[in-house]
Amino acid sequence: MSGIWAVVPIKEFSGAKQRLTPRLSPQQRQSLAAIMVEDVLYTLATVPQLAGIVVVTIDPLARSLAERYGARVVTDGARDGHTGAVTSAARLLARERLDGMITLPGDIPRIQASEVTAALAAHKSAPAFTIVPAHDELGSNAIICSPPDAVPFRFGEDSFFPHLDAARRAGIAPSILHQPGIAMDIDHPADLLAFLQMSPRIPTRTLAFLEQSGIAGELLAEATAAR
């Protein structure tokens, strides 16, 4: 099947979200990571413009979640970090002569189907590169690339501008699109509070987990007291 495929790399949940250690227990971090992934996969599965979903992982729970939403699971590159996982998937899709890919992380639970659709609509004819930055405009929270391996990837907390430069070096004028849901990744304790304070309120599994676990109440109370 041709078209644009979504690629979601998922690390092993056992070591997930280490930067949230000051606020969350190991079990809470693992649960949050899995719940955020499910929010992302659920949304992607509702986007009819996507040709399919590829999940790069070796984690058994991540595999189960992927299969629940009809995703194809691959393991090559799963232990090579975010960049290695996405690069491996891009090469696989390119070998299969598929048109392109959109890659997104598993920690953007406010993602909306309309945002994915808008990003796909903004993407130009191949060769093309479209990027949605993180809320700090340093990270790269969604990249659409056609062909899938047209531009080398280098993910990290400061990847947005390097990705723009890489596209230009490949002879492609990058398209930039800002989408608040895709931009809101959760890595640090401050991100949890920002997520809880975003408007409008969007019901997600992640929001329900934070509320039911008491984490939301604690964070919001502290923010109120600090004013």
Rosetta silent file (secondary structure, phi, psi, omega in degrees, C-alpha in Angstrom):
SEQUENCE: MSGIWAVVPIKEFSGAKQRLTPRLSPQQRQSLAAIMVEDVLYTLATVPQLAGIVVVTIDPLARSLAERYGARVVTDGARDGHTGAVTSAARLLARERLDGMITLPGDIPRIQASEVTAALAAHKSAPAFTIVPAHDELGSNAIICSPPDAVPFRFGEDSFFPHLDAARRAGIAPSILHQPGIAMDIDHPADLLAFLQMSPRIPTRTLAFLEQSGIAGELLAEATAAR
SCORE:     score description
SCORE:     0.000 S_00000001
   1 L     0.000  129.500  179.084    0.000    0.000    0.000 S_00000001
   2 L   -85.563 -168.588 -179.837    1.396    3.389   -0.964 S_00000001
   3 L   100.897 -170.769 -179.378    0.735    6.687    0.771 S_00000001
   4 E   -95.970  126.977  178.005    2.053    8.184    3.994 S_00000001
   5 E  -103.468  139.999  174.689    2.713    5.819    6.883 S_00000001
   6 E   -85.921  134.342  178.166    2.885    6.909   10.526 S_00000001
   7 E  -119.129  123.824 -179.695    5.987    5.759   12.391 S_00000001
   8 E  -125.622  108.401  175.058    5.979    5.720   16.203 S_00000001
   9 E   -81.473  135.094 -178.524    9.136    4.575   18.023 S_00000001
  10 L  -130.418  116.260  176.427    8.426    3.237   21.528 S_00000001
  11 L   -73.605  168.431  178.251   11.170    2.534   24.034 S_00000001
  12 L   -64.865  130.404 -175.111   10.822   -0.143   26.682 S_00000001
  13 H   -65.700  -22.504 -176.302    8.367    1.081   29.307 S_00000001
  14 H   -61.037  -27.178  179.810   10.473   -0.284   32.179 S_00000001
  15 H  -117.218   24.433 -171.470   12.857    2.664   31.886 S_00000001
  16 L   -74.809  148.176  168.198   10.439    5.252   30.560 S_00000001
  17 L    54.267   50.455 -179.388   10.322    8.939   31.425 S_00000001
  18 H   -60.852  -29.745 -177.780   13.336    9.110   33.735 S_00000001
  19 H   -73.005   -8.071  174.557   13.168   12.916   33.798 S_00000001
  20 H   -93.518    4.937 -178.620    9.834   12.664   35.612 S_00000001
  21 L   -53.652  -37.739  179.401   11.488   10.827   38.513 S_00000001
  22 L   -60.917  -20.989 -175.843   11.244   13.864   40.852 S_00000001
  23 L  -113.795  -28.460 -171.817    7.430   13.702   40.621 S_00000001
  24 L  -122.769  146.718  174.900    6.424   10.149   39.730 S_00000001
  25 L   -73.539  164.541  176.992    7.213    6.692   41.050 S_00000001
  26 H   -54.666  -43.042  179.767    8.651    4.077   38.659 S_00000001
  27 H   -65.319  -39.556  177.773    5.219    2.435   38.327 S_00000001
  28 H   -64.149  -40.214  179.556    3.546    5.794   37.661 S_00000001
  29 H   -64.613  -42.821  178.685    6.139    6.605   34.998 S_00000001
  30 H   -64.577  -43.398 -179.838    5.619    3.266   33.271 S_00000001
  31 H   -64.224  -44.928  179.678    1.847    3.621   33.396 S_00000001
  32 H   -60.524  -44.642 -179.453    1.942    7.187   32.106 S_00000001
  33 H   -58.958  -45.619 -179.143    4.223    6.249   29.211 S_00000001
  34 H   -66.744  -39.068 -179.247    1.930    3.403   28.118 S_00000001
  35 H   -68.313  -39.642  177.146   -1.214    5.509   28.457 S_00000001
  36 H   -63.370  -41.843  177.466    0.281    8.353   26.399 S_00000001
  37 H   -58.870  -42.400 -179.744    1.254    5.878   23.689 S_00000001
  38 H   -64.648  -38.543  175.428   -2.305    4.593   23.575 S_00000001
  39 H   -58.361  -43.006 -178.737   -3.640    8.152   23.171 S_00000001
  40 H   -67.045  -47.968 -178.113   -1.291    8.647   20.214 S_00000001
  41 H   -65.114  -39.309  178.106   -2.088    5.328   18.538 S_00000001
  42 H   -58.605  -45.452 -178.713   -5.835    5.786   19.043 S_00000001
  43 H   -65.594  -45.902 -178.955   -5.686    9.176   17.300 S_00000001
  44 H   -60.874  -35.525 -179.263   -3.523    7.970   14.433 S_00000001
  45 H   -67.510  -14.744  179.769   -5.902    5.051   13.835 S_00000001
  46 L   -97.969    5.401 -178.812   -8.714    7.553   13.208 S_00000001
  47 L   -97.710  104.041 -174.630   -6.873    9.433   10.431 S_00000001
  48 L   -68.943  -18.646 -179.202   -8.126    8.003    7.117 S_00000001
  49 L   -73.368  -14.823  178.413   -5.430    9.818    5.119 S_00000001
  50 E   -81.536  140.327  177.969   -2.749    7.576    6.621 S_00000001
  51 E   -78.096  -22.775 -179.336   -1.860    4.406    4.760 S_00000001
  52 E   170.003  179.696 -179.122   -0.974    2.637    7.989 S_00000001
  53 E  -126.976  134.411  173.634    0.964    2.759   11.250 S_00000001
  54 E  -116.243  126.937  174.991    4.389    1.296   12.009 S_00000001
  55 E  -110.554  126.453  178.884    5.479    0.903   15.634 S_00000001
  56 E  -101.393  109.941 -175.450    9.173    0.317   16.282 S_00000001
  57 L  -165.039  159.287  168.000    9.524   -1.504   19.594 S_00000001
  58 L  -121.680    3.604 -178.318   10.594   -4.627   21.442 S_00000001
  59 L   -77.677  128.386 -177.516    8.413   -3.922   24.478 S_00000001
  60 H   -60.549  -41.015  179.477    5.664   -6.568   24.903 S_00000001
  61 H   -68.122  -39.949  177.679    3.038   -4.091   26.142 S_00000001
  62 H   -62.166  -40.341  176.782    3.856   -1.661   23.341 S_00000001
  63 H   -60.656  -43.787 -179.725    3.477   -4.510   20.839 S_00000001
  64 H   -62.403  -43.493  178.408    0.088   -5.367   22.337 S_00000001
  65 H   -63.717  -43.168  179.924   -1.074   -1.754   22.114 S_00000001
  66 H   -59.445  -46.511 -178.544    0.182   -1.475   18.537 S_00000001
  67 H   -66.060  -33.261  177.788   -1.664   -4.597   17.460 S_00000001
  68 H   -58.917  -33.386 -177.299   -4.828   -3.361   19.185 S_00000001
  69 L  -104.792   19.748  172.859   -4.850   -0.387   16.814 S_00000001
  70 L    73.905   21.664 -178.445   -3.900   -2.326   13.702 S_00000001
  71 L   -84.866  153.376  173.375   -0.289   -1.182   13.588 S_00000001
  72 E   -87.890  129.547 -177.953    2.550   -3.076   12.018 S_00000001
  73 E  -104.061  128.437  174.075    5.278   -3.861   14.576 S_00000001
  74 E  -125.157  151.065 -176.964    8.962   -3.901   13.608 S_00000001
  75 L  -111.151  -18.514 -179.503   11.908   -4.476   15.913 S_00000001
  76 L   -59.167  127.342  178.236   14.902   -3.380   13.819 S_00000001
  77 L    84.115   -0.414 -173.507   16.438   -0.282   15.389 S_00000001
  78 L   -64.546  -26.381 -179.935   14.234   -0.459   18.486 S_00000001
  79 L  -105.082   17.870 -177.947   17.229   -0.292   20.824 S_00000001
  80 L  -104.369   23.177 -178.895   19.111    2.320   18.802 S_00000001
  81 H    77.973  174.437 -177.184   17.461    5.364   20.364 S_00000001
  82 H   -60.911  -46.661 -178.722   14.803    7.579   18.820 S_00000001
  83 H   -62.460  -45.345 -178.610   16.956    8.536   15.838 S_00000001
  84 H   -64.405  -38.901 -179.644   18.013    4.971   15.130 S_00000001
  85 H   -65.814  -45.215 -179.595   14.469    3.631   15.369 S_00000001
  86 H   -67.177  -42.015  179.988   13.041    6.240   12.998 S_00000001
  87 H   -61.794  -42.111  178.851   15.940    5.879   10.564 S_00000001
  88 H   -62.854  -42.671  178.834   15.509    2.108   10.476 S_00000001
  89 H   -65.838  -39.408  179.689   11.770    2.456    9.792 S_00000001
  90 H   -62.161  -41.660  179.287   12.411    5.049    7.073 S_00000001
  91 H   -66.018  -38.807  177.748   14.821    2.719    5.316 S_00000001
  92 H   -61.917  -47.856 -179.524   12.317   -0.135    5.534 S_00000001
  93 H   -64.472  -36.592  178.334    9.537    1.981    4.012 S_00000001
  94 H   -66.475  -41.635  177.713   11.896    3.230    1.308 S_00000001
  95 H   -61.509  -32.729  179.501   12.917   -0.341    0.418 S_00000001
  96 L   -85.404    5.493  176.418    9.247   -1.186    0.085 S_00000001
  97 L    59.604   38.172  175.837    8.827    1.812   -2.262 S_00000001
  98 L   -86.706  153.475 -168.139    6.219    3.483   -0.068 S_00000001
  99 L   -65.603  -42.976 -175.423    5.541    7.148   -0.670 S_00000001
 100 E  -177.076 -178.327  179.554    6.501    8.674    2.643 S_00000001
 101 E  -144.598  153.853  166.535    6.171    8.724    6.388 S_00000001
 102 E  -118.229  122.886  179.594    5.115   10.924    9.264 S_00000001
 103 E  -109.755  135.729 -177.976    6.978   10.140   12.452 S_00000001
 104 L  -138.083  151.931  176.238    5.706   11.183   15.855 S_00000001
 105 L   -80.847  169.987 -179.307    6.734   10.358   19.433 S_00000001
 106 L   -93.314   10.404 -176.044    4.561    8.426   21.841 S_00000001
 107 L  -118.668   36.481  178.883    4.406   11.186   24.457 S_00000001
 108 L  -122.328   68.836 -170.366    2.094   13.731   22.801 S_00000001
 109 L   -67.347  -14.583  177.664   -1.297   12.727   24.260 S_00000001
 110 L   -87.496    5.545  178.906   -3.104   15.920   23.162 S_00000001
 111 L   -54.965  138.069  178.690   -2.563   15.065   19.500 S_00000001
 112 L  -117.900  145.608  178.607   -5.726   15.527   17.444 S_00000001
 113 H   -57.660  -35.806  179.773   -6.683   13.791   14.202 S_00000001
 114 H   -64.057  -31.633  178.208   -7.373   17.208   12.679 S_00000001
 115 H   -70.131  -41.572  177.669   -3.768   18.228   13.371 S_00000001
 116 H   -63.832  -43.251  178.951   -2.391   15.171   11.605 S_00000001
 117 H   -61.078  -42.232  179.115   -4.740   15.786    8.689 S_00000001
 118 H   -64.279  -40.345  179.193   -3.625   19.434    8.477 S_00000001
 119 H   -65.003  -41.961  178.406    0.044   18.429    8.507 S_00000001
 120 H   -64.329  -37.549  179.776   -0.528   15.899    5.727 S_00000001
 121 H   -68.238  -31.349 -179.519   -2.412   18.524    3.702 S_00000001
 122 H   -78.660  -16.701 -177.278    0.455   20.998    4.102 S_00000001
 123 L   -70.749  133.706 -175.686    3.008   18.459    2.893 S_00000001
 124 L   -88.789  176.672  178.880    4.178   19.112   -0.663 S_00000001
 125 L   -68.807  148.340 -178.014    4.888   16.726   -3.507 S_00000001
 126 L   -64.353  145.613   -0.773    8.033   14.642   -3.191 S_00000001
 127 L   -76.695  135.738 -175.247   10.772   15.302   -2.479 S_00000001
 128 E  -150.125  156.189 -177.559    9.328   17.128    0.521 S_00000001
 129 E  -145.898  121.718  179.422    9.885   17.685    4.229 S_00000001
 130 E  -124.842  139.437 -176.389    7.326   19.033    6.719 S_00000001
 131 E  -136.117  139.291  172.468    7.973   19.583   10.408 S_00000001
 132 E  -113.987  113.539 -177.280    5.892   20.398   13.482 S_00000001
 133 E   -74.944  163.176  172.557    8.140   21.681   16.295 S_00000001
 134 L   -70.469  169.391 -175.803    7.765   20.970   19.993 S_00000001
 135 L   -62.317  -24.470  176.952    6.211   23.634   22.220 S_00000001
 136 L   -88.721    0.188 -178.188    9.676   24.990   23.052 S_00000001
 137 L    56.842   30.992  174.110   10.514   25.156   19.325 S_00000001
 138 L  -115.046  -41.197  179.273   13.636   23.117   20.001 S_00000001
 139 L   -87.434  168.815  179.768   12.415   19.563   19.497 S_00000001
 140 E  -115.160  100.217 -172.352   10.893   17.955   16.389 S_00000001
 141 E   -89.757  -20.175  171.814    7.523   16.450   17.331 S_00000001
 142 E  -148.727  134.032  175.016    6.309   15.485   13.873 S_00000001
 143 E  -131.680  129.640  171.562    8.210   15.095   10.651 S_00000001
 144 E  -109.409  129.475 -175.910    6.728   14.146    7.308 S_00000001
 145 E  -136.707  128.189  175.528    9.279   13.016    4.771 S_00000001
 146 E  -141.133  125.167   -3.953    8.793   11.810    1.226 S_00000001
 147 L   -59.233  167.555 -173.475   10.465    9.700    0.130 S_00000001
 148 L   -56.929  -32.094 -176.542   10.739    8.291    3.672 S_00000001
 149 L  -108.480   27.343 -175.398   14.551    8.526    3.729 S_00000001
 150 L   -67.719  -27.119 -175.853   14.938   11.806    1.831 S_00000001
 151 L  -132.188  135.951  176.313   16.497   13.621    4.812 S_00000001
 152 L   -70.318  143.707 -176.526   18.781   12.251    7.566 S_00000001
 153 L  -101.581  152.016  175.288   17.269   12.399   11.055 S_00000001
 154 L  -154.933   84.854 -175.385   18.808   13.602   14.307 S_00000001
 155 L   -82.033  162.162 -178.799   16.320   13.706   17.129 S_00000001
 156 L   153.742 -178.192 -176.511   16.883   15.175   20.572 S_00000001
 157 L   -69.892  -16.008 -179.142   15.949   18.186   22.657 S_00000001
 158 L  -128.518   57.865 -172.783   17.611   20.533   20.150 S_00000001
 159 L  -109.211  -12.957 -173.427   16.682   18.949   16.827 S_00000001
 160 H   -60.255  -56.331 -177.866   14.256   21.392   15.193 S_00000001
 161 H   -69.346  -37.876  172.653   16.777   23.710   13.547 S_00000001
 162 H   -59.220  -35.696  176.978   19.240   20.914   12.695 S_00000001
 163 H   -67.368  -38.606  175.614   16.400   19.123   10.905 S_00000001
 164 H   -60.557  -44.397  179.815   15.617   22.290    8.925 S_00000001
 165 H   -63.868  -39.764 -179.747   19.279   22.537    7.954 S_00000001
 166 H   -64.040  -40.306  178.095   19.389   18.860    6.977 S_00000001
 167 H   -62.876  -44.161 -179.300   16.375   19.283    4.688 S_00000001
 168 H   -64.345  -38.658  177.493   17.954   22.307    3.007 S_00000001
 169 H   -65.167  -26.670  177.000   21.226   20.430    2.522 S_00000001
 170 L   -83.546    3.241  178.565   19.182   17.728    0.806 S_00000001
 171 L    82.810   20.211 -177.983   17.843   20.368   -1.579 S_00000001
 172 L  -116.694  129.042  173.874   14.384   20.526    0.006 S_00000001
 173 L   -80.919  112.537 -174.931   12.715   23.719    1.260 S_00000001
 174 L   -71.835  146.731  172.260   11.116   22.577    4.552 S_00000001
 175 E  -100.323  136.139 -178.665    7.520   23.400    5.441 S_00000001
 176 E  -116.262  130.682 -179.585    6.890   24.400    9.076 S_00000001
 177 L  -133.283  134.655  178.753    3.527   23.939   10.751 S_00000001
 178 L  -104.280  124.419  179.897    2.593   24.723   14.360 S_00000001
 179 L  -134.628  116.133 -171.945    0.038   22.437   16.024 S_00000001
 180 H   -62.263  -35.824  179.862   -0.496   22.805   19.804 S_00000001
 181 H   -69.627  -47.348  177.476   -1.520   19.213   20.474 S_00000001
 182 H   -63.259  -34.559 -175.998    1.376   17.664   18.572 S_00000001
 183 H   -70.231  -23.131 -171.803    3.730   20.230   20.128 S_00000001
 184 L   -88.000   82.937  174.205    2.864   19.295   23.736 S_00000001
 185 L   -89.635  153.130 -176.894    5.247   16.495   24.598 S_00000001
 186 L  -115.404  104.423  179.897    5.623   15.398   28.214 S_00000001
 187 L  -123.240  -35.702 -173.717    9.210   14.906   29.331 S_00000001
 188 L  -117.420  160.244  176.010    9.717   17.090   32.407 S_00000001
 189 H   -53.843  -37.405  178.428    7.592   17.845   35.508 S_00000001
 190 H   -63.256  -29.666  178.307    6.910   21.325   34.099 S_00000001
 191 H   -68.316  -35.578  177.334    5.426   19.673   31.007 S_00000001
 192 H   -59.894  -45.491  179.610    2.904   17.827   33.174 S_00000001
 193 H   -65.832  -43.690  179.064    1.657   21.128   34.596 S_00000001
 194 H   -60.040  -41.032  177.890    1.592   22.780   31.161 S_00000001
 195 H   -60.427  -44.903 -178.187   -0.420   19.838   29.829 S_00000001
 196 H   -67.340  -28.368 -176.070   -2.946   20.137   32.665 S_00000001
 197 H   -92.561   -3.120 -177.623   -3.339   23.881   32.157 S_00000001
 198 L   -69.549  146.067  178.790   -3.857   23.794   28.387 S_00000001
 199 L  -127.485  142.408    2.584   -7.157   25.031   27.007 S_00000001
 200 L   -74.741  162.262  177.813   -9.525   23.853   25.717 S_00000001
 201 L   -72.160  123.159 -179.426   -9.771   20.811   27.963 S_00000001
 202 L  -114.719  119.885  179.872   -9.513   17.685   25.812 S_00000001
 203 L   -68.996  120.531  177.368  -10.529   14.357   27.381 S_00000001
 204 L  -135.078  163.334  174.520   -7.704   11.861   26.964 S_00000001
 205 H   -61.217  -36.161 -179.653   -6.640    8.701   28.726 S_00000001
 206 H   -64.815  -45.545  178.751   -3.608   10.599   29.955 S_00000001
 207 H   -61.883  -43.059  179.653   -5.665   13.363   31.556 S_00000001
 208 H   -61.989  -41.100  178.886   -7.914   10.797   33.240 S_00000001
 209 H   -63.246  -45.561 -178.802   -4.882    8.940   34.614 S_00000001
 210 H   -63.783  -35.874  179.461   -3.324   12.116   36.030 S_00000001
 211 H   -74.010  -47.199 -175.848   -6.603   13.082   37.676 S_00000001
 212 H   -68.311  -28.485 -179.812   -7.480    9.660   39.060 S_00000001
 213 L   -82.661  -10.446 -177.884   -3.969    9.099   40.431 S_00000001
 214 L    88.309   -6.681 -178.753   -4.005   12.418   42.284 S_00000001
 215 H   -63.779  -42.179 -179.174   -1.003   13.743   40.349 S_00000001
 216 H   -61.126  -46.396 -179.094   -3.065   16.471   38.680 S_00000001
 217 H   -60.281  -42.439 -179.900   -4.456   17.735   41.962 S_00000001
 218 H   -63.455  -46.975 -177.768   -1.012   17.923   43.553 S_00000001
 219 H   -64.905  -43.366 -178.810    0.539   19.794   40.639 S_00000001
 220 H   -68.782  -36.646  177.699   -2.311   22.281   40.288 S_00000001
 221 H   -65.495  -40.544  179.046   -2.409   22.944   44.031 S_00000001
 222 H   -66.125  -39.881  179.360    1.324   23.643   44.083 S_00000001
 223 H   -64.481  -38.275  178.765    1.011   25.967   41.100 S_00000001
 224 H   -67.047  -42.472 -179.079   -1.796   27.870   42.812 S_00000001
 225 H   -66.944  -27.431 -176.997    0.165   28.183   46.062 S_00000001
 226 L   -80.598  -11.815 -178.217    3.232   29.471   44.204 S_00000001
 227 L   -71.763    0.000    0.000    1.376   32.421   42.701 S_00000001
